[in-house]
PDB file of C-alpha atoms in Angstrom:
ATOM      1  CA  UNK A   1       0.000   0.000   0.000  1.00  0.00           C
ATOM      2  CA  UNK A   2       0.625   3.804  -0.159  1.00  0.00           C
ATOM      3  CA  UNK A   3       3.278   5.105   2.343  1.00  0.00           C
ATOM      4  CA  UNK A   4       2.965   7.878   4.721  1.00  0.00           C
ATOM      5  CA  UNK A   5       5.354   9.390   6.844  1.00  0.00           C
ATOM      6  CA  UNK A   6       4.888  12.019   9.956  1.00  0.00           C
ATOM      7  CA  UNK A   7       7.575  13.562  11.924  1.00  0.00           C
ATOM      8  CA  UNK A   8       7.877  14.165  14.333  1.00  0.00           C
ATOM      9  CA  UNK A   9       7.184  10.779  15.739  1.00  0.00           C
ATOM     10  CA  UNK A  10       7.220  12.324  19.323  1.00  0.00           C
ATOM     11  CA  UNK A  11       7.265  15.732  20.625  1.00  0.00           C
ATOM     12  CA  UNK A  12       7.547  17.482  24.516  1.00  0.00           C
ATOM     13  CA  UNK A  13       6.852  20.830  24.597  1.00  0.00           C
ATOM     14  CA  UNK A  14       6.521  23.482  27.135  1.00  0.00           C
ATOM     15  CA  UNK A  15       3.079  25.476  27.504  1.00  0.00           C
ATOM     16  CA  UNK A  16       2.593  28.160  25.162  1.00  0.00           C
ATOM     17  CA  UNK A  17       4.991  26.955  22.938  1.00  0.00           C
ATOM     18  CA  UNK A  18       3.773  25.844  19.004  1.00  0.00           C
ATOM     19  CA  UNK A  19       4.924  22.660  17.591  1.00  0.00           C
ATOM     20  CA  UNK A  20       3.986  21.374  13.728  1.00  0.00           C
ATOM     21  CA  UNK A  21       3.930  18.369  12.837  1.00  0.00           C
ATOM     22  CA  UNK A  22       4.611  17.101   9.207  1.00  0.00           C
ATOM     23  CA  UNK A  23       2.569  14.677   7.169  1.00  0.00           C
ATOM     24  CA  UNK A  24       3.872  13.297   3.997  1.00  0.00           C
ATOM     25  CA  UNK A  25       2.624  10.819   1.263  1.00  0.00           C
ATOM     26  CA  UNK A  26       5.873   9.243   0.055  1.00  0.00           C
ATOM     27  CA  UNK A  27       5.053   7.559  -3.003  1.00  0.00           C
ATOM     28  CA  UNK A  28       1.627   9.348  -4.637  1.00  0.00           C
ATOM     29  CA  UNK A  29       0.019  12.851  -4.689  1.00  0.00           C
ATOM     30  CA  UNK A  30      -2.470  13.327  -2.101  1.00  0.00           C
ATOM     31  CA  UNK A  31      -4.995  16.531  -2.668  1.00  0.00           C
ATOM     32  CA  UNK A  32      -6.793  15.351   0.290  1.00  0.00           C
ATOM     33  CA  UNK A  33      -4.682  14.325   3.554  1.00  0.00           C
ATOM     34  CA  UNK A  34      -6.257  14.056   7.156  1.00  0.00           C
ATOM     35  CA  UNK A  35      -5.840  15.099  10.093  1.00  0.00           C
ATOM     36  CA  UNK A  36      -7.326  12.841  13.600  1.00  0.00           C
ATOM     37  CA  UNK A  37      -6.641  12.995  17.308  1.00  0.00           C
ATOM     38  CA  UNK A  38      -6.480   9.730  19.290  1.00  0.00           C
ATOM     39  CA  UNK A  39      -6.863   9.713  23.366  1.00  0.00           C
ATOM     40  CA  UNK A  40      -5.753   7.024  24.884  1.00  0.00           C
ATOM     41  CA  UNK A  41      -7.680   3.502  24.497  1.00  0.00           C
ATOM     42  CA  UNK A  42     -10.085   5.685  22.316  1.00  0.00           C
ATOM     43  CA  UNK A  43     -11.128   5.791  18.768  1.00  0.00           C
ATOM     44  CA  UNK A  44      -9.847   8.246  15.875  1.00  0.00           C
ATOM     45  CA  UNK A  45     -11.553  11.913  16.021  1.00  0.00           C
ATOM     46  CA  UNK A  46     -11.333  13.611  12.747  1.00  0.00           C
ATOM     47  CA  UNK A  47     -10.194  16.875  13.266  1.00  0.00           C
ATOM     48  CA  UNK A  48      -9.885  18.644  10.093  1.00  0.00           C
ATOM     49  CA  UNK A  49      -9.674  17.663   6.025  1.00  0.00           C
ATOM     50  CA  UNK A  50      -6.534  19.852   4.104  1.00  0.00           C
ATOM     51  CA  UNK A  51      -6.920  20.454   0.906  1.00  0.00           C
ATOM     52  CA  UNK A  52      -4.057  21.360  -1.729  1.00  0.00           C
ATOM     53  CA  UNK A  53      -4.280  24.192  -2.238  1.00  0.00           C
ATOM     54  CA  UNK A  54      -6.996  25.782  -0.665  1.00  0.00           C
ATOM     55  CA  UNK A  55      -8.745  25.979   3.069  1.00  0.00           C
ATOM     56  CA  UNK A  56      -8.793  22.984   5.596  1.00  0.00           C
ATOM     57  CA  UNK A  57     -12.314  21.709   6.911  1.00  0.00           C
ATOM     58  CA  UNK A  58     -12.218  21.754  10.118  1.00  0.00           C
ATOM     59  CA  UNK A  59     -14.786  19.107  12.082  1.00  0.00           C
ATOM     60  CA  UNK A  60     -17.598  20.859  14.690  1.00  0.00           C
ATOM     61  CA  UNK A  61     -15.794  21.829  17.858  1.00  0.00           C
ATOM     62  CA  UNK A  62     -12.449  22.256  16.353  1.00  0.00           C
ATOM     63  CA  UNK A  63     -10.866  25.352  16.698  1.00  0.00           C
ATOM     64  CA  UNK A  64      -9.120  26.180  13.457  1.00  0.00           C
ATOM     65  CA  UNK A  65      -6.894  28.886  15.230  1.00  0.00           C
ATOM     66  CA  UNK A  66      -5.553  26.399  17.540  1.00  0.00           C
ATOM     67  CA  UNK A  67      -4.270  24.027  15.144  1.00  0.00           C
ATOM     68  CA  UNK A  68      -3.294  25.457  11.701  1.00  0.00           C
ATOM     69  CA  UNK A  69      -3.470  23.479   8.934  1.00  0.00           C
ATOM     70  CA  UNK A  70      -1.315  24.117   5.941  1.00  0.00           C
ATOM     71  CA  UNK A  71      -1.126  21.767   2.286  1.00  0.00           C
ATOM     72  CA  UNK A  72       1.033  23.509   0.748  1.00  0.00           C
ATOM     73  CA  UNK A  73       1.896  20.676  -1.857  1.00  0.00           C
ATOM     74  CA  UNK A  74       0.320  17.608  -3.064  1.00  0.00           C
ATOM     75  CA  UNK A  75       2.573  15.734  -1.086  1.00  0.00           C
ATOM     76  CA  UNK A  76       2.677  17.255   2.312  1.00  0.00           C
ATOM     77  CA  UNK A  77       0.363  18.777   5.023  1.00  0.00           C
ATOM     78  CA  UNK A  78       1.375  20.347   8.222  1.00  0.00           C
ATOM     79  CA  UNK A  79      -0.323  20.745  11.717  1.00  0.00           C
ATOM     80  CA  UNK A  80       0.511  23.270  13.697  1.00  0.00           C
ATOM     81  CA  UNK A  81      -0.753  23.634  17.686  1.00  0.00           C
ATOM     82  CA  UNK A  82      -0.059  26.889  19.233  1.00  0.00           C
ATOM     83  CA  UNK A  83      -0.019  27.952  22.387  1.00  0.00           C
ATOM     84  CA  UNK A  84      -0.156  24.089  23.063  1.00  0.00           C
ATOM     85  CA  UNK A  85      -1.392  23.206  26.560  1.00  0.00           C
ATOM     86  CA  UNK A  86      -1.447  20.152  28.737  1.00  0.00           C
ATOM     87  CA  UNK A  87      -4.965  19.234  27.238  1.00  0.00           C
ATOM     88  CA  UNK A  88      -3.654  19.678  24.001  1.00  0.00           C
ATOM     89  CA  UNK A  89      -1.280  16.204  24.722  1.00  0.00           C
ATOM     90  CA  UNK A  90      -2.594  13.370  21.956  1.00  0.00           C
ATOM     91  CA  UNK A  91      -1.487  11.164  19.261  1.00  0.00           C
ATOM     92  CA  UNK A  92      -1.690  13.273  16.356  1.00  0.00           C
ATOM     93  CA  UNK A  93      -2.302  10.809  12.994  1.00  0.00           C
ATOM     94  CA  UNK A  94      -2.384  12.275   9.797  1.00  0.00           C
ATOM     95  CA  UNK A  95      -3.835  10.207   6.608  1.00  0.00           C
ATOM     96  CA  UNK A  96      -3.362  11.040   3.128  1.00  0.00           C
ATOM     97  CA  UNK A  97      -6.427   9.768   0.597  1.00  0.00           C
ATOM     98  CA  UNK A  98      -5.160   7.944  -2.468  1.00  0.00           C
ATOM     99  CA  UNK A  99      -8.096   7.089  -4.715  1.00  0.00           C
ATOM    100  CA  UNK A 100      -5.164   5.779  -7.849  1.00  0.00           C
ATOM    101  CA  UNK A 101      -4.850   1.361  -8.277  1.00  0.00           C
ATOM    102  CA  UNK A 102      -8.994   0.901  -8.001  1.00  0.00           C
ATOM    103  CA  UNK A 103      -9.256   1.024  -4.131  1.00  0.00           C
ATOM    104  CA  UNK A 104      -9.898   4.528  -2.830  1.00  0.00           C
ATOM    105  CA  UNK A 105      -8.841   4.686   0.891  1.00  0.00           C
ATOM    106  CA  UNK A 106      -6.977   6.411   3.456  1.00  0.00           C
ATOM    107  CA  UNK A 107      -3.273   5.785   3.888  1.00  0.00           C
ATOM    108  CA  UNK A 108      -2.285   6.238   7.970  1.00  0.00           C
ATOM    109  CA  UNK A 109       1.136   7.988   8.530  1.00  0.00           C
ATOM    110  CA  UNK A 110       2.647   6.507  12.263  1.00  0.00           C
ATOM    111  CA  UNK A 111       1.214   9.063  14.265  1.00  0.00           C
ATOM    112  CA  UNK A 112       2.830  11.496  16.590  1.00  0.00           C
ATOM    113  CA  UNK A 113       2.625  11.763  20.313  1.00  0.00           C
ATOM    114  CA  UNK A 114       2.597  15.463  21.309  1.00  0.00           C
ATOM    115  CA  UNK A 115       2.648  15.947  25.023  1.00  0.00           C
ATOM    116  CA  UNK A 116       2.309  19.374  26.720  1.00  0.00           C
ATOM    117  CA  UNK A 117       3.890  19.931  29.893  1.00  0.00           C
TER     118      UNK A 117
ATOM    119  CA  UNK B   1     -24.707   7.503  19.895  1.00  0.00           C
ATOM    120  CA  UNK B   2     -22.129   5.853  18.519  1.00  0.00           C
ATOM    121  CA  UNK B   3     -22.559   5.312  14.325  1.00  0.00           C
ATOM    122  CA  UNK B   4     -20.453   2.893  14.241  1.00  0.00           C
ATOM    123  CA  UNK B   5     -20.326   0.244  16.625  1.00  0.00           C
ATOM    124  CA  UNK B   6     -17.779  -2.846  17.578  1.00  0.00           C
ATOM    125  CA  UNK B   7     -17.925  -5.653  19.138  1.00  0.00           C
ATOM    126  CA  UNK B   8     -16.065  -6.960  21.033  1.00  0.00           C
ATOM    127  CA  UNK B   9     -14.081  -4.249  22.946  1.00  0.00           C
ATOM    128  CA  UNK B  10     -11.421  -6.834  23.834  1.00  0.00           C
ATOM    129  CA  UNK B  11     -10.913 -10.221  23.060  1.00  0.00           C
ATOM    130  CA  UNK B  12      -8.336 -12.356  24.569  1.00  0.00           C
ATOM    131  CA  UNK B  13      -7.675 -16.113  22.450  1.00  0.00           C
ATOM    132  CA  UNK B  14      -5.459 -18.692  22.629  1.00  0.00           C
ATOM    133  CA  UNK B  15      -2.455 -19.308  19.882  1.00  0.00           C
ATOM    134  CA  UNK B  16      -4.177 -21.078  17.162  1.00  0.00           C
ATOM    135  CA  UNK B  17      -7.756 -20.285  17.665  1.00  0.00           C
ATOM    136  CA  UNK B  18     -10.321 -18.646  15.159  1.00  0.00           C
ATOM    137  CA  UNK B  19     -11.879 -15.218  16.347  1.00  0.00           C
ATOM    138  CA  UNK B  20     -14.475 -12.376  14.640  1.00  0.00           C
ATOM    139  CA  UNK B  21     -14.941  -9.061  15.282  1.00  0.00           C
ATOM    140  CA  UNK B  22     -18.193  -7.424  14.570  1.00  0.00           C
ATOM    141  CA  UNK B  23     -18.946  -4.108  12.983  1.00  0.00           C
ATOM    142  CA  UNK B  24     -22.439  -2.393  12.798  1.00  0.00           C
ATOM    143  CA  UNK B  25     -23.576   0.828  11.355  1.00  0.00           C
ATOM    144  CA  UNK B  26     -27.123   2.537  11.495  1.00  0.00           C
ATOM    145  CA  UNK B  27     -26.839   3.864   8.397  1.00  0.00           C
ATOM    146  CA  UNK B  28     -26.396   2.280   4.886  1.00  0.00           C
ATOM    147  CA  UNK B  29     -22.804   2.439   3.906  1.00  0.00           C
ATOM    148  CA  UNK B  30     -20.412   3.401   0.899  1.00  0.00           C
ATOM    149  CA  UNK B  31     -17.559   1.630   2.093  1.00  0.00           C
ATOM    150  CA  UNK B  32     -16.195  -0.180   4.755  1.00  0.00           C
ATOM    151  CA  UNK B  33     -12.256   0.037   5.730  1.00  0.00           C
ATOM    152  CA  UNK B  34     -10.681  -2.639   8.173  1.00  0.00           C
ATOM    153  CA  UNK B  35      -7.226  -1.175   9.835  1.00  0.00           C
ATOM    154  CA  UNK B  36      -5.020  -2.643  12.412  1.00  0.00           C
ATOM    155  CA  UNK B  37      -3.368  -0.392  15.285  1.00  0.00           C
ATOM    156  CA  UNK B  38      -0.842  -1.811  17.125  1.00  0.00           C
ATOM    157  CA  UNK B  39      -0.389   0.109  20.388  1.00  0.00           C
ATOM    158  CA  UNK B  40       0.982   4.358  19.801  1.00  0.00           C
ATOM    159  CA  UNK B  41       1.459   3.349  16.289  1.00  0.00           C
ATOM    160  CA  UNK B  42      -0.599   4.291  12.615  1.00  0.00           C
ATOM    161  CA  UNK B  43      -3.074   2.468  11.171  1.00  0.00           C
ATOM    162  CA  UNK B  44      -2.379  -0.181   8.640  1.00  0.00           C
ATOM    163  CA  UNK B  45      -4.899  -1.021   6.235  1.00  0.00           C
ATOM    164  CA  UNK B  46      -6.549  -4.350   5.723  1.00  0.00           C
ATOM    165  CA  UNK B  47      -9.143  -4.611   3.383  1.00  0.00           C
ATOM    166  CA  UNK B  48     -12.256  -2.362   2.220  1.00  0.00           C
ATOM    167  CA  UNK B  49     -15.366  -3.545   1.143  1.00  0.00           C
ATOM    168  CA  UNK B  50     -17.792  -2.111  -0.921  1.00  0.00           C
ATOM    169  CA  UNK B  51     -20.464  -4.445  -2.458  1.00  0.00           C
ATOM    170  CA  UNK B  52     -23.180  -5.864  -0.148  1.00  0.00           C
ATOM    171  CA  UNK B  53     -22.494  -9.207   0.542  1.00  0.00           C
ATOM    172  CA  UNK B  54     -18.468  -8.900  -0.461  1.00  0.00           C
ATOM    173  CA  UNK B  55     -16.137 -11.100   1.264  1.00  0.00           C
ATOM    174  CA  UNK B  56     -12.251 -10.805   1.020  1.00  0.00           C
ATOM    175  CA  UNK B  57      -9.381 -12.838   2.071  1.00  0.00           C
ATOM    176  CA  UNK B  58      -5.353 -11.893   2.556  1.00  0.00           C
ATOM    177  CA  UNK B  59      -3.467 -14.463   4.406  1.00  0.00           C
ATOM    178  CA  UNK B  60      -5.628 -15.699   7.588  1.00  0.00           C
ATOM    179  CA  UNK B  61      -7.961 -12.561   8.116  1.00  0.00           C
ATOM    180  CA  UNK B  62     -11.771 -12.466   6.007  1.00  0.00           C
ATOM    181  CA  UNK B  63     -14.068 -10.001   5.795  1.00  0.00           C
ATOM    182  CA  UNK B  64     -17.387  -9.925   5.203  1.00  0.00           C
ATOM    183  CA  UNK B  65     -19.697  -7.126   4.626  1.00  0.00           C
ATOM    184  CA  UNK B  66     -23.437  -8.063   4.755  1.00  0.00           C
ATOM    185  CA  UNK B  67     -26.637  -7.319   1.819  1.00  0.00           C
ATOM    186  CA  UNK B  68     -28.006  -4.438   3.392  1.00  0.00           C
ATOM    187  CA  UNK B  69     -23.948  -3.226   3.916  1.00  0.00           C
ATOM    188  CA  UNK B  70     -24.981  -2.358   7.412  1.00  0.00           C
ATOM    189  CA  UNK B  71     -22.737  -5.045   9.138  1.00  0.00           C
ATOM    190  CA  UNK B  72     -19.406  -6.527   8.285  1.00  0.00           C
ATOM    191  CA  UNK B  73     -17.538  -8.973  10.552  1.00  0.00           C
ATOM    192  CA  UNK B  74     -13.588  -9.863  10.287  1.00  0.00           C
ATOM    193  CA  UNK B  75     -12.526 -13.429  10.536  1.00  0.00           C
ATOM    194  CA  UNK B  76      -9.182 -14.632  11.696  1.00  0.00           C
ATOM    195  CA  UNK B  77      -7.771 -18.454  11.440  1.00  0.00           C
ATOM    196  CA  UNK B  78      -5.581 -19.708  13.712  1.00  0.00           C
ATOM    197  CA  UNK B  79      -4.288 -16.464  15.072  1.00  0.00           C
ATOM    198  CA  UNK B  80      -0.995 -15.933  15.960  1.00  0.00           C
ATOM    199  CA  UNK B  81       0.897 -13.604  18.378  1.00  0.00           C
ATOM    200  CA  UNK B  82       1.753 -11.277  15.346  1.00  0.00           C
ATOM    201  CA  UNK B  83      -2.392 -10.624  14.758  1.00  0.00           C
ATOM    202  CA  UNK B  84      -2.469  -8.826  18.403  1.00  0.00           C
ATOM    203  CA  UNK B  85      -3.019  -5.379  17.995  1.00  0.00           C
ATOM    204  CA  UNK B  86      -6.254  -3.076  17.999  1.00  0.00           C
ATOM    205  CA  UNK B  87      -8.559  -3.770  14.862  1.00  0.00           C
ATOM    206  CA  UNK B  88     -10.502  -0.319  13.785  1.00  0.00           C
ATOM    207  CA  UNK B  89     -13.367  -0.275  11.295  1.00  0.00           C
ATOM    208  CA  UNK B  90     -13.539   2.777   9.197  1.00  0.00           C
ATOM    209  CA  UNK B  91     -17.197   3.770   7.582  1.00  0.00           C
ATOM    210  CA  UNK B  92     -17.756   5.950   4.401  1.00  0.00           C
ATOM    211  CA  UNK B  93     -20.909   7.046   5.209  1.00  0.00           C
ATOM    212  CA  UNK B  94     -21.035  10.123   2.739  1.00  0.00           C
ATOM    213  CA  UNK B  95     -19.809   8.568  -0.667  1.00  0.00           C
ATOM    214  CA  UNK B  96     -16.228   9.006  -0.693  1.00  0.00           C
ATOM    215  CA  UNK B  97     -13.221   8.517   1.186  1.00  0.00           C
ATOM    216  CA  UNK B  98     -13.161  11.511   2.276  1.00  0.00           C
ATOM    217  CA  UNK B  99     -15.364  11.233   5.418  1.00  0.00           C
ATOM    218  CA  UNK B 100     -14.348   8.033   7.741  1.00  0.00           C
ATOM    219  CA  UNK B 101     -16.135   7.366  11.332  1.00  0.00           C
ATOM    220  CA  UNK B 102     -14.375   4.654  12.996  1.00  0.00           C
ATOM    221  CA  UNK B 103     -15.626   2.699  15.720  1.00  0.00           C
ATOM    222  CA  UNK B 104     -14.576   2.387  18.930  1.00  0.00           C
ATOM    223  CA  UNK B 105     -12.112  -0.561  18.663  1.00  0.00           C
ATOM    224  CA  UNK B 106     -11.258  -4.173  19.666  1.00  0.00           C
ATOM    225  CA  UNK B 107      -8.158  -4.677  21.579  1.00  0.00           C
ATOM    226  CA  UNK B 108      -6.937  -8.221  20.618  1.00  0.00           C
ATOM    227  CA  UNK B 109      -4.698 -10.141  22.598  1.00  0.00           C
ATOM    228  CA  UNK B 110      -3.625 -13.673  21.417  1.00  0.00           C
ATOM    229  CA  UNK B 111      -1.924 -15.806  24.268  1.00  0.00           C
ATOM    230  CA  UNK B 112       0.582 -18.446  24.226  1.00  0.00           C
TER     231      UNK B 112
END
């Protein structure tokens, strides 16, 4: 299957600080990547959708000022939490939508574990 | 409530025993993803299925997706150590892949 990459794979950060993390597709063009939080023995939230190109859609509840999302290229989306707090700690997964070889599906990057102190 | 909806939540078997996992939606779906999590890590995907009453195989793991594509159920054969891991169902519920609601989970643990 597709490959995606993330980095950082884990992050510790100091309150108030911003940290992005970077979301790649490594071997196809993705105009749609995905962004999901993950708490701890809990299912993936979908966050936000990035688009190349143009504005991310950000899920109800989501506050698009707190995490930025940026696609910049068809091959790489970036979130960015700022003025991270403790709450803000999470495994950050990113996905990148590759709809090429007759099965259209999300390709999971290895997630990122972001933790406030 | 929940859309999508697994069962079980954890499952503990023994080295070389068959198991399923369940997955029921309320609403009529596109698509239905299968992805394995092993603990902290990504999601690796499994199998989709999108016709009612599809069934795929790779290696020891089926899955089955019912008529009214409102249910789909994963079988693995003699498991091994190696299928441990969290299995996550992933519903298109809008038409594309653009949109998945994954369910809560089962935790598998596979004993010696």
């Amino acid at each position: 299957g597709a490959v995606v990459s993330q980095h950082p794979s884990w992050v510790i950060c100091k309150s108030g600080t911003s940290v992005k993390i970077e979301c790649r597709s490594l071997d196809f063009q993705a105009t749609t990547m995905f962004w999901y939080r993950q708490f701890p023995k809990q299912s993936l939230m979908l966050m936000a959708t990035s688009n190349e190109g143009s504005k991310a859609t950000y899920e109800q509840g989501v506050e698009k000022d707190k995490f930025l999302i940026n696609h910049a290229s068809l091959t790489l989306s970036t979130l960015t939490v700022t003025s991270a707090h403790p709450e803000d700690s999470s495994f950050y997964i990113c996905s990148a939508r590759d709809p090429s070889g007759g099965v259209d599906t999300q390709y999971f990057g290895p997630g990122t574990r972001l933790t406030v102190l | 409530s929940q859309e999508l909806e697994q069962s079980p939540q954890s499952l503990i078997v023994q080295e070389g025993k068959n198991l399923t996992i369940n997955c029921t939606s309320s609403k009529t779906l596109y698509g239905l993803y299968w992805y394995k999590q092993k603990y902290g890590e990504g999601l690796i995907f499994l199998m989709m299925l999108q016709k009612g009453g599809e069934e795929k195989s790779h290696e020891k793991i089926t899955a089955k997706l019912d008529e009214k594509k409102q249910q789909s159920s994963l079988h693995i054969t003699a498991s091994q150590p190696s299928h441990a891991g969290i299995y996550l169902c992933g519903a298109d519920i809008v038409g594309t892949a653009s949109k998945l609601t994954f369910g809560t989970g089962t935790r598998l643990q596979v004993t010696l």
